Structures are given as C-alpha cells and as structure tokens.
PDB file of C-alpha atoms in Angstrom:
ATOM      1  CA  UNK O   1      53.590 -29.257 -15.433  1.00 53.00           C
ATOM      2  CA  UNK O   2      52.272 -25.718 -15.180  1.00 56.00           C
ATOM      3  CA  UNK O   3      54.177 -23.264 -12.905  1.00 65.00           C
ATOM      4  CA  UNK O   4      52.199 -22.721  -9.364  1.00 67.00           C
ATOM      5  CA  UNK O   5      52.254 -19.441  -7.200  1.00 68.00           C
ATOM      6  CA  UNK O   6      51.934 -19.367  -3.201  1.00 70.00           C
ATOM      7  CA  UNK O   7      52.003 -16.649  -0.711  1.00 72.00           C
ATOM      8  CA  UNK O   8      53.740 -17.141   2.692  1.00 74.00           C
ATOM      9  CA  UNK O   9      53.259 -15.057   5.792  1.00 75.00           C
ATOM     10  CA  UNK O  10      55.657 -15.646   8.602  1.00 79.00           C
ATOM     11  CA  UNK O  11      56.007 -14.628  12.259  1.00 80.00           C
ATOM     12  CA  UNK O  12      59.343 -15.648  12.537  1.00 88.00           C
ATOM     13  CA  UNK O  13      62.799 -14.926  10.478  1.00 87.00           C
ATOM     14  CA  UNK O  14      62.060 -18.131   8.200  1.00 84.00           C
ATOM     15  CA  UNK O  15      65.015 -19.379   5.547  1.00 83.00           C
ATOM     16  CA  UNK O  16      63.277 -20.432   1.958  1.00 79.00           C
ATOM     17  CA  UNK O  17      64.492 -23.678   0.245  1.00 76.00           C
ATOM     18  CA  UNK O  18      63.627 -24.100  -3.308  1.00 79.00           C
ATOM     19  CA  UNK O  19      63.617 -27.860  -4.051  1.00 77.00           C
ATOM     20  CA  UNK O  20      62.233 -29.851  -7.554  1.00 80.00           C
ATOM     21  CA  UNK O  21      59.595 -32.720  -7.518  1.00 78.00           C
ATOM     22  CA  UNK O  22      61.986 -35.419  -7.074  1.00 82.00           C
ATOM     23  CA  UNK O  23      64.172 -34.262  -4.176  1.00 81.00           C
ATOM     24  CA  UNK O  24      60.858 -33.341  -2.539  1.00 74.00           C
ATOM     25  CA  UNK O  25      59.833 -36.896  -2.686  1.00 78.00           C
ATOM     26  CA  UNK O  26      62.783 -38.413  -1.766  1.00 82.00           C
ATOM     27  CA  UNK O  27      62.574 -36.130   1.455  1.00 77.00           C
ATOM     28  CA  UNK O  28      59.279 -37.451   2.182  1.00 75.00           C
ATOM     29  CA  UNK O  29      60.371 -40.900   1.921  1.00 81.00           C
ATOM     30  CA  UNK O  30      63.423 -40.190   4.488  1.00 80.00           C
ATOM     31  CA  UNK O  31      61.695 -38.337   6.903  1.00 80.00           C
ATOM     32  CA  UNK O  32      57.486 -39.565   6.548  1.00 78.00           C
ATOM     33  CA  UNK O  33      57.079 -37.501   9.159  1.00 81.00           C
ATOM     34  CA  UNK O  34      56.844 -34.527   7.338  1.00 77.00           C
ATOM     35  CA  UNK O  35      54.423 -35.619   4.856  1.00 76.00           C
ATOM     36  CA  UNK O  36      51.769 -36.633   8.070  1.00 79.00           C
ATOM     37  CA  UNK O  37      52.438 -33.443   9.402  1.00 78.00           C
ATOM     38  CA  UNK O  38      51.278 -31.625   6.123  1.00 79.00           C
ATOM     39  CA  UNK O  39      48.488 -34.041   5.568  1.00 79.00           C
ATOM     40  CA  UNK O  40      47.577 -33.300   9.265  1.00 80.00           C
ATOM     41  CA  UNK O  41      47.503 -29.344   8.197  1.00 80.00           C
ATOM     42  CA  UNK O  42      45.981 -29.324   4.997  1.00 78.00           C
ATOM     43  CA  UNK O  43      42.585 -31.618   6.526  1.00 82.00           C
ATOM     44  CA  UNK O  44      42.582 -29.394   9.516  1.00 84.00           C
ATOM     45  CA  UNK O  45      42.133 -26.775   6.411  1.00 81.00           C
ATOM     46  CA  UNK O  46      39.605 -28.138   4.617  1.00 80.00           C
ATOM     47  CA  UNK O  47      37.713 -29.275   7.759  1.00 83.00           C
ATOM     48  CA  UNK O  48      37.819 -25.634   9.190  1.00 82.00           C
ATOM     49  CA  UNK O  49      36.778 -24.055   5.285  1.00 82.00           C
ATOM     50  CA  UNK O  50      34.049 -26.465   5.469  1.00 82.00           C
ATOM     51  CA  UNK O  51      32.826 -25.167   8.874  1.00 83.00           C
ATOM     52  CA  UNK O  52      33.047 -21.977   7.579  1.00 83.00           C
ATOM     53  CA  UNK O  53      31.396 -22.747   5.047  1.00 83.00           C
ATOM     54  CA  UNK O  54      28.648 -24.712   6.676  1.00 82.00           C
ATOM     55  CA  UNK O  55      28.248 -21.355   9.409  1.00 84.00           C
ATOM     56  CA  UNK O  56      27.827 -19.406   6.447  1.00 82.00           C
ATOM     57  CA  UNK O  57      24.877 -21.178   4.733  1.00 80.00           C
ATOM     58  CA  UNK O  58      23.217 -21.442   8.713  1.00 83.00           C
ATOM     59  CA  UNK O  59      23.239 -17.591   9.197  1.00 83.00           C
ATOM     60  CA  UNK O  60      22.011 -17.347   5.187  1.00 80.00           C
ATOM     61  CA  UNK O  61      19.137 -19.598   6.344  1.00 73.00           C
ATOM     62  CA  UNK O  62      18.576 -18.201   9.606  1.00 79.00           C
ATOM     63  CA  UNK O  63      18.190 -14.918   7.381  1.00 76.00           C
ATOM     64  CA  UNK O  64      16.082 -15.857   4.926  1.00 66.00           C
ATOM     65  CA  UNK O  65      14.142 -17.709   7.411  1.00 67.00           C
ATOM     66  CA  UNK O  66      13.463 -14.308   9.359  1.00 75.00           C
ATOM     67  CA  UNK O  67      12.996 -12.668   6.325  1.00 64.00           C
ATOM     68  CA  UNK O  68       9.703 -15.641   5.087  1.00 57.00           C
ATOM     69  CA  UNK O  69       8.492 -15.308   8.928  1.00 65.00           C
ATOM     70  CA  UNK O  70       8.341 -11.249   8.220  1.00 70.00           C
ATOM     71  CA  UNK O  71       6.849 -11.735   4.891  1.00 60.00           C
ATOM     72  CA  UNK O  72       4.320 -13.690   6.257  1.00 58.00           C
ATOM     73  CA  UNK O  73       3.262 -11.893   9.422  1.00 70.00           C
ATOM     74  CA  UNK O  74       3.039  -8.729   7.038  1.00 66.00           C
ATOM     75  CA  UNK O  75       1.080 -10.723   4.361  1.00 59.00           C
ATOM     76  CA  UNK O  76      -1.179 -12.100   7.112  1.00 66.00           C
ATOM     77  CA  UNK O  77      -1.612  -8.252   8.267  1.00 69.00           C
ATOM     78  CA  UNK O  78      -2.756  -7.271   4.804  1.00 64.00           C
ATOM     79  CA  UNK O  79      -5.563 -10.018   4.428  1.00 60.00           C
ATOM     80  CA  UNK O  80      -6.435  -9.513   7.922  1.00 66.00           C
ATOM     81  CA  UNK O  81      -6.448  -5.445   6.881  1.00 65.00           C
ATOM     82  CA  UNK O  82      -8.111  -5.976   3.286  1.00 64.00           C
ATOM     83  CA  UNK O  83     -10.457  -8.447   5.034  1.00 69.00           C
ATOM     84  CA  UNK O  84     -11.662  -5.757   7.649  1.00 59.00           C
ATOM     85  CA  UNK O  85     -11.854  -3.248   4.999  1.00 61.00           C
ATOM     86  CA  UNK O  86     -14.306  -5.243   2.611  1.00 68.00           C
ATOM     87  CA  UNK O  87     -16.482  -5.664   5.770  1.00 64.00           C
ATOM     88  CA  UNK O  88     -16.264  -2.102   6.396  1.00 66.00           C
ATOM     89  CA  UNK O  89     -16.984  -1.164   2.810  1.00 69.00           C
ATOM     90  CA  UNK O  90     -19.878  -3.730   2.752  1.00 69.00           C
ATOM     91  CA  UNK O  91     -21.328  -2.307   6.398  1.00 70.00           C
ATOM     92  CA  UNK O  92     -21.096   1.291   4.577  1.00 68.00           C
ATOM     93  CA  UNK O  93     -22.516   0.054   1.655  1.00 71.00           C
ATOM     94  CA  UNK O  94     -25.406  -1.320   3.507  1.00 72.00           C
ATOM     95  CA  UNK O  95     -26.280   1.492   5.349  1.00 75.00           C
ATOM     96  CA  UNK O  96     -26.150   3.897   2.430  1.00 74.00           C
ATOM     97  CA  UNK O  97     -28.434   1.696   0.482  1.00 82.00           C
ATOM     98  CA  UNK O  98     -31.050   1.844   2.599  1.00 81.00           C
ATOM     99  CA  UNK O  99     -30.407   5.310   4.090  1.00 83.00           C
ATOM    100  CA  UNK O 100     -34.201   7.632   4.514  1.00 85.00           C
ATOM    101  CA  UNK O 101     -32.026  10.257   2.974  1.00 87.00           C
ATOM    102  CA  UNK O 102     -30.258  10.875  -0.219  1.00 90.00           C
ATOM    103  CA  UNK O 103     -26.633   9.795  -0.933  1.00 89.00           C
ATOM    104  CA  UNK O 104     -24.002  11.140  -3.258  1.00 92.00           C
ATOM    105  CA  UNK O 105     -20.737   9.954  -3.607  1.00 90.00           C
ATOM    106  CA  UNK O 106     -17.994  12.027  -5.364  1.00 90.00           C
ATOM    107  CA  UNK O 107     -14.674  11.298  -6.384  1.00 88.00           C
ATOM    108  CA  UNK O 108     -11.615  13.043  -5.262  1.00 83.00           C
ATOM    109  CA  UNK O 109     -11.904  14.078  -9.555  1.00 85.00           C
ATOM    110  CA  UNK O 110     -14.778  15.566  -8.935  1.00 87.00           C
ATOM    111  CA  UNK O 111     -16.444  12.375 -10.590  1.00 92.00           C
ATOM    112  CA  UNK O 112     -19.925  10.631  -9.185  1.00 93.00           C
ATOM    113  CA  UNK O 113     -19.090   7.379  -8.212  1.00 91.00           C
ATOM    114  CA  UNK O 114     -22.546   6.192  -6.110  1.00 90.00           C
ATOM    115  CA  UNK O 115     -26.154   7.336  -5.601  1.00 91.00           C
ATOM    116  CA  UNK O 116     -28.074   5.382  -3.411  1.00 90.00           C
ATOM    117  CA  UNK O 117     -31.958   4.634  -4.460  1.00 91.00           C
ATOM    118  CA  UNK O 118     -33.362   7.265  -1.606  1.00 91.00           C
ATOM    119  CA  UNK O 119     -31.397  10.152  -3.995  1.00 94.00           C
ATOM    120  CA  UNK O 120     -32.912   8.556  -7.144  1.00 95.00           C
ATOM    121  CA  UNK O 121     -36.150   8.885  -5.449  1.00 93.00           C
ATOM    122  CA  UNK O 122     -35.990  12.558  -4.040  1.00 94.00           C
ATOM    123  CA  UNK O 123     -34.827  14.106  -7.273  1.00 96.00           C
ATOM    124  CA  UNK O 124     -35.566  11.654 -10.447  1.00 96.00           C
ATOM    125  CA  UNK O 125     -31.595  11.147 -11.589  1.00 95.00           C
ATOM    126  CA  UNK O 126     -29.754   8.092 -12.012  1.00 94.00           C
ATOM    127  CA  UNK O 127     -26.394   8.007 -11.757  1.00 93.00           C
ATOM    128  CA  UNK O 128     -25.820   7.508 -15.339  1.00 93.00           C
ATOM    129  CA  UNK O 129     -27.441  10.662 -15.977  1.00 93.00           C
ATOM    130  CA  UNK O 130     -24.634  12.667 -13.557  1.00 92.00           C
ATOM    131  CA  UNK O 131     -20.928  11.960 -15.047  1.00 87.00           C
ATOM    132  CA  UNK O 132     -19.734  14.428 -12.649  1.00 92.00           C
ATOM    133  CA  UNK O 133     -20.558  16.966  -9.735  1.00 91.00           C
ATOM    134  CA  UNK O 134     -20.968  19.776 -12.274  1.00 91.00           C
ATOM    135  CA  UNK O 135     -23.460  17.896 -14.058  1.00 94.00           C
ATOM    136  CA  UNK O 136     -25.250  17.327 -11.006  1.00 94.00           C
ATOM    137  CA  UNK O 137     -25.304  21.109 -10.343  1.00 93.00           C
ATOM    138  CA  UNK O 138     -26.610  21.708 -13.325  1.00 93.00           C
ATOM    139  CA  UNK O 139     -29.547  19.943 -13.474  1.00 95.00           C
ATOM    140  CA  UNK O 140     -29.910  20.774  -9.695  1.00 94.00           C
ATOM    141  CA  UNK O 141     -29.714  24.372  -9.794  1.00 94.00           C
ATOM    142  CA  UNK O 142     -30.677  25.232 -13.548  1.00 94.00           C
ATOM    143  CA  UNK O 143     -30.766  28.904 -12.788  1.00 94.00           C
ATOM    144  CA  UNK O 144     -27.024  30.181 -13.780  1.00 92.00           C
ATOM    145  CA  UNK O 145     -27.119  32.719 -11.364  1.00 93.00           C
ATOM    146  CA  UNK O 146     -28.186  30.752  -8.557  1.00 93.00           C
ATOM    147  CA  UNK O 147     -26.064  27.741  -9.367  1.00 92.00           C
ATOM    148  CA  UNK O 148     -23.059  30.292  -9.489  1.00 92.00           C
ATOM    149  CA  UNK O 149     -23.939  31.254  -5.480  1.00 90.00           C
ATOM    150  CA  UNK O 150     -24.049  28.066  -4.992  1.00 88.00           C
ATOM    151  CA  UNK O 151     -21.355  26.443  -6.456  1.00 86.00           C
ATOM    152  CA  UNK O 152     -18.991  29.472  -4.768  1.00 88.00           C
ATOM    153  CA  UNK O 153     -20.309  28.333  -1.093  1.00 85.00           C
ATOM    154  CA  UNK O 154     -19.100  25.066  -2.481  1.00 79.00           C
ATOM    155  CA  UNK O 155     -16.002  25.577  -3.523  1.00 80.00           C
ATOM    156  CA  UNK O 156     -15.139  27.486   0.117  1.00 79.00           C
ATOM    157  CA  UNK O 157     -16.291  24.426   1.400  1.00 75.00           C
ATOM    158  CA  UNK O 158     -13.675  21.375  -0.602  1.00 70.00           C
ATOM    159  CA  UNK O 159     -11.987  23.068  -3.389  1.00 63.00           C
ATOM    160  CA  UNK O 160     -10.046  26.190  -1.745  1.00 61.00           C
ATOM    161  CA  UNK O 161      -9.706  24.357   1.718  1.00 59.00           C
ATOM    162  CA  UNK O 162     -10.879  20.723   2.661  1.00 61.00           C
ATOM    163  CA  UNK O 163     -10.642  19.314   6.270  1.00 73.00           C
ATOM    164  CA  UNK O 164     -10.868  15.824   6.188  1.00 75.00           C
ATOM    165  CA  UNK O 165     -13.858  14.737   8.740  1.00 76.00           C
ATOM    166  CA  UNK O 166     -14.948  18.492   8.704  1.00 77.00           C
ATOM    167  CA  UNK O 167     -19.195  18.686   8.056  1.00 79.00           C
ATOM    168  CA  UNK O 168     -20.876  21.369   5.910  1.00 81.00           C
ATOM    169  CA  UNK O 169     -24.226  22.284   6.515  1.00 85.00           C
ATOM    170  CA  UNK O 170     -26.293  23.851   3.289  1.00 88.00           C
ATOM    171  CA  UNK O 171     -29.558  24.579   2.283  1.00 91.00           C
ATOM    172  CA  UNK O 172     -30.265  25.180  -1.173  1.00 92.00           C
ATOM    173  CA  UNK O 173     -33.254  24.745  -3.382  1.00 94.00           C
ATOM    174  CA  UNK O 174     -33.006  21.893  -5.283  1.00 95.00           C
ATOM    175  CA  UNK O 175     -34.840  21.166  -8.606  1.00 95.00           C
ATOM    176  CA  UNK O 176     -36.026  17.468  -9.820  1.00 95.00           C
ATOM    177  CA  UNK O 177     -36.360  15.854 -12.695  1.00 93.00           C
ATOM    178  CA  UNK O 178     -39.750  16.097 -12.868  1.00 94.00           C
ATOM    179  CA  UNK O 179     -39.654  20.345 -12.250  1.00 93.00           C
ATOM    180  CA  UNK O 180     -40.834  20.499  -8.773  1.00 94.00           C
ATOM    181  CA  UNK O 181     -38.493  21.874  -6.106  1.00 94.00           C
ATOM    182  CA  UNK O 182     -37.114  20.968  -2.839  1.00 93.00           C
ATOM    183  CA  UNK O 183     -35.792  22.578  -0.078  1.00 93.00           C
ATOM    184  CA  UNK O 184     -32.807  20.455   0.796  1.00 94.00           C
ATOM    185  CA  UNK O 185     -30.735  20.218   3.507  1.00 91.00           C
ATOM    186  CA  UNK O 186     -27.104  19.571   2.070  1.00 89.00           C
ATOM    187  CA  UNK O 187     -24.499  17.703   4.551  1.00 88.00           C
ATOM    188  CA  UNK O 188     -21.225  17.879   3.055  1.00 85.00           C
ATOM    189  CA  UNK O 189     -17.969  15.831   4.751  1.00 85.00           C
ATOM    190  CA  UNK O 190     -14.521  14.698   3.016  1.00 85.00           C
ATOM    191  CA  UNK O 191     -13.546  11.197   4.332  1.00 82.00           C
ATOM    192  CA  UNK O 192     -10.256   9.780   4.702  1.00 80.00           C
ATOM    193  CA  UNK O 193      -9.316   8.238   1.300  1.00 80.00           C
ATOM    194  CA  UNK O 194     -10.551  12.298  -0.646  1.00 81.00           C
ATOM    195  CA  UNK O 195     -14.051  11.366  -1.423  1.00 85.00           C
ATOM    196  CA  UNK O 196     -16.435  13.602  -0.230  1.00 86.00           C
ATOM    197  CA  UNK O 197     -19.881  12.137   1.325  1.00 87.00           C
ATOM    198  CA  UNK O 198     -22.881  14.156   0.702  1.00 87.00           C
ATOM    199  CA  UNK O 199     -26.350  13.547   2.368  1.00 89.00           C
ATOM    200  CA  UNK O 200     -29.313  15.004   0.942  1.00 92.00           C
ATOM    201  CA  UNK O 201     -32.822  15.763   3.677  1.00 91.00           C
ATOM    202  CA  UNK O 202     -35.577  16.975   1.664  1.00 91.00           C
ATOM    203  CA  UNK O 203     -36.992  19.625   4.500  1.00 91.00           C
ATOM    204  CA  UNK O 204     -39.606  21.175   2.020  1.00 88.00           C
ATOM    205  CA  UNK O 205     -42.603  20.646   4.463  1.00 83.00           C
ATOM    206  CA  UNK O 206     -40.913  22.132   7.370  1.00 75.00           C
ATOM    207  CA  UNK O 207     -40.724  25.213   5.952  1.00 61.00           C
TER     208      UNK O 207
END
C-alpha cells in the first residue's frame, strides 16, 4: 500500500505512537471501543462538511437568486423605458408630420435626418435632395456672400457654443426650389440626445 501523510494539531502535550496495520487491528479488536469512538468522529465529520457544504450552495443560490430578481427588475425598467420612448418618439413624430410649419431635423454630424411634408411644401426640397445642412444652405441661400453671414450667425449659434434646450431666433431670406423667396422665420434648439430641431415660419406676407 501507498504511504499516507496526516497533519495533527494538538492543545495538549500529546505522546505519538507509530503502530503497523496489524497491531492496529488487533487493538481494535481488544478495546472496540476505540474504533466506535473514531467512527463516531469521522461521521460527525462528514455530516458537518456536508452542512457546510449544503450552507454554501444556499448562500450561492440566495445570490444568484438576488442577482436574476435584479436582472429582471432592471430588464423590466428598460422595456418599460424603451416602451415610453417609442411612444414619445411616435407622439413627436406625429406632431412634426403634421406641423403648419416647416421641420428640419439635423444630426449631431451635421447630417439631415427628417423633413416633414410642411418643409417640402414651403421650399420645393425633399430630403433626398439635402445630404447634409451645408447642402441645405446652399440651395437656401445661393448667394455666397449672404450664405457666408448666415452660416457665421449659425455657427455662434451650435458649432462654437451649444446649450442644450437653448432657442435661436433668425430671420433670413430663404430661396425655393422654384426661385421665389421667403422671408423665414428660423427657430433653432439642440435637444437632449445632440440633434438640433429647426422650425421654419414663412412670414413673407407680414412684412
């Protein structure tokens, strides 16, 4: 048989006796008391690894159980959250559609994302005909020098400093696609996620 290794810790001055196989079992047979005594020790042992053991896997489980209630209270927060949002987007959506005045939506890349009919209507452009907000001023303001005041008013407005919920109030003249030109009242405001909402009131007969 293979050689075994133990380590002893003691409170007491203990004396060590080193005994083979056979005299151990002849000691058990003389004195049985001994072996119930170790038998005694070694369940008590195993029965107190076990409830280790067992206490260990509870507390995992209670864990992980906190840890699926959390999950799901936060992934019950985001539906309820993207849920709201699509309503939101789909209210805003709504109103621009229909809107008396014109709507322009522009990217926080300076890229057109929306134009709502009432803007197709004022001016003549589709969105696929504006890639961007420079394109837009240059159909808009065809005059170089002009656009150039413009576009400097502009850029004091978003580019140098932008104030999220902040309104800008412009007038510029405005040309369509059809050559006639518009006095336009220009409201200008960048919303929370860095788009920037522009409204467009053709004030021509007013003036």
């Amino acid at each position: 048989e293979g050689l075994r290794t133990a380590t002893v810790r003691s409170r007491t001055p203990v004396r060590l006796l080193e005994m083979d196989r056979k005299t151990f079992e002849t000691m058990l047979q003389r004195w049985p008391g001994i072996a119930h005594d170790m038998a005694r020790l070694l369940s008590q042992r195993l029965r107190d690894s076990e409830n280790a053991t067992l206490s260990d896997l509870r507390e995992k489980n209670r864990q992980l159980a906190e840890a699926f209630s959390e999950l799901h209270r936060a992934l019950q927060g985001m539906v309820q959250k993207d849920r709201l949002a699509q309503e939101s987007e789909s209210r805003f959506r709504l109103l621009v559609e229909f809107a008396p005045f014109g709507i322009l939506l522009m990217e926080f890349d300076m890229g057109v994302e929306y134009v709502n009919p009432r803007f197709t209507e004022m001016f003549g452009y589709r969105l696929e005909e504006i890639s961007d907000i420079h394109a837009w001023h240059r159909l808009a303001f065809p005059d170089p020098d002009y656009r150039e005041k413009m576009i400097s008013l502009w850029e004091e407005d978003f580019v140098n400093g932008p104030q999220v919920g902040k309104v800008s109030d412009r007038t510029f003249m405005v040309y369509c696609r059809d050559g006639s030109k518009k006095i336009t009242h220009i409201r200008s405001v960048v919303m929370d996620n860095g788009k920037v909402l522009m409204s467009y009131e053709d004030i021509t007969d007013r003036k």
